[in-house]
């Protein structure tokens, strides 16, 4: 999958595709949440919502990273 990071505190999200799409979010406190989608358009909509919320809170990003 692809991993994106945001600057301020460590915040990561990954997208995994394997018959469905999983949006994996690792919060600054280490808590991990997973949201699953069967439709790439719904995944894109939700990813845009997450990015907009982060920008609204003053985060910089996203920045792609290879792990």
Tab-separated table of C-alpha atoms in Angstrom, residues 6 11 13 15 23 25 27 35-37 40-59 61-62:
chain	number	residue	atom	x	y	z
A	6	UNK	CA	1.537	14.611	7.919
A	11	UNK	CA	0.039	10.932	11.792
A	13	UNK	CA	-2.582	6.784	6.835
A	15	UNK	CA	-4.377	2.572	1.642
A	23	UNK	CA	-7.957	3.136	4.884
A	25	UNK	CA	-5.123	5.553	10.098
A	27	UNK	CA	-3.086	8.447	15.177
A	35	UNK	CA	-12.158	1.887	7.492
A	36	UNK	CA	-13.027	-0.527	4.653
A	37	UNK	CA	-14.603	0.349	1.311
A	40	UNK	CA	-12.733	3.377	-4.845
A	41	UNK	CA	-14.902	6.501	-5.189
A	42	UNK	CA	-16.057	6.163	-1.565
A	43	UNK	CA	-12.439	5.643	-0.499
A	44	UNK	CA	-11.395	8.807	-2.369
A	45	UNK	CA	-14.251	10.786	-0.801
A	46	UNK	CA	-13.310	9.671	2.706
A	47	UNK	CA	-9.587	10.288	2.129
A	48	UNK	CA	-10.398	13.849	0.990
A	49	UNK	CA	-12.459	14.354	4.179
A	50	UNK	CA	-9.565	13.190	6.363
A	51	UNK	CA	-7.112	15.446	4.517
A	52	UNK	CA	-9.429	18.465	4.768
A	53	UNK	CA	-9.900	17.913	8.510
A	54	UNK	CA	-6.137	17.671	9.057
A	55	UNK	CA	-5.470	20.851	7.080
A	56	UNK	CA	-8.166	22.617	9.116
A	57	UNK	CA	-6.287	21.624	12.285
A	58	UNK	CA	-3.030	23.098	10.961
A	59	UNK	CA	-1.295	19.951	9.735
A	61	UNK	CA	0.827	17.275	4.135
A	62	UNK	CA	0.304	14.787	2.805
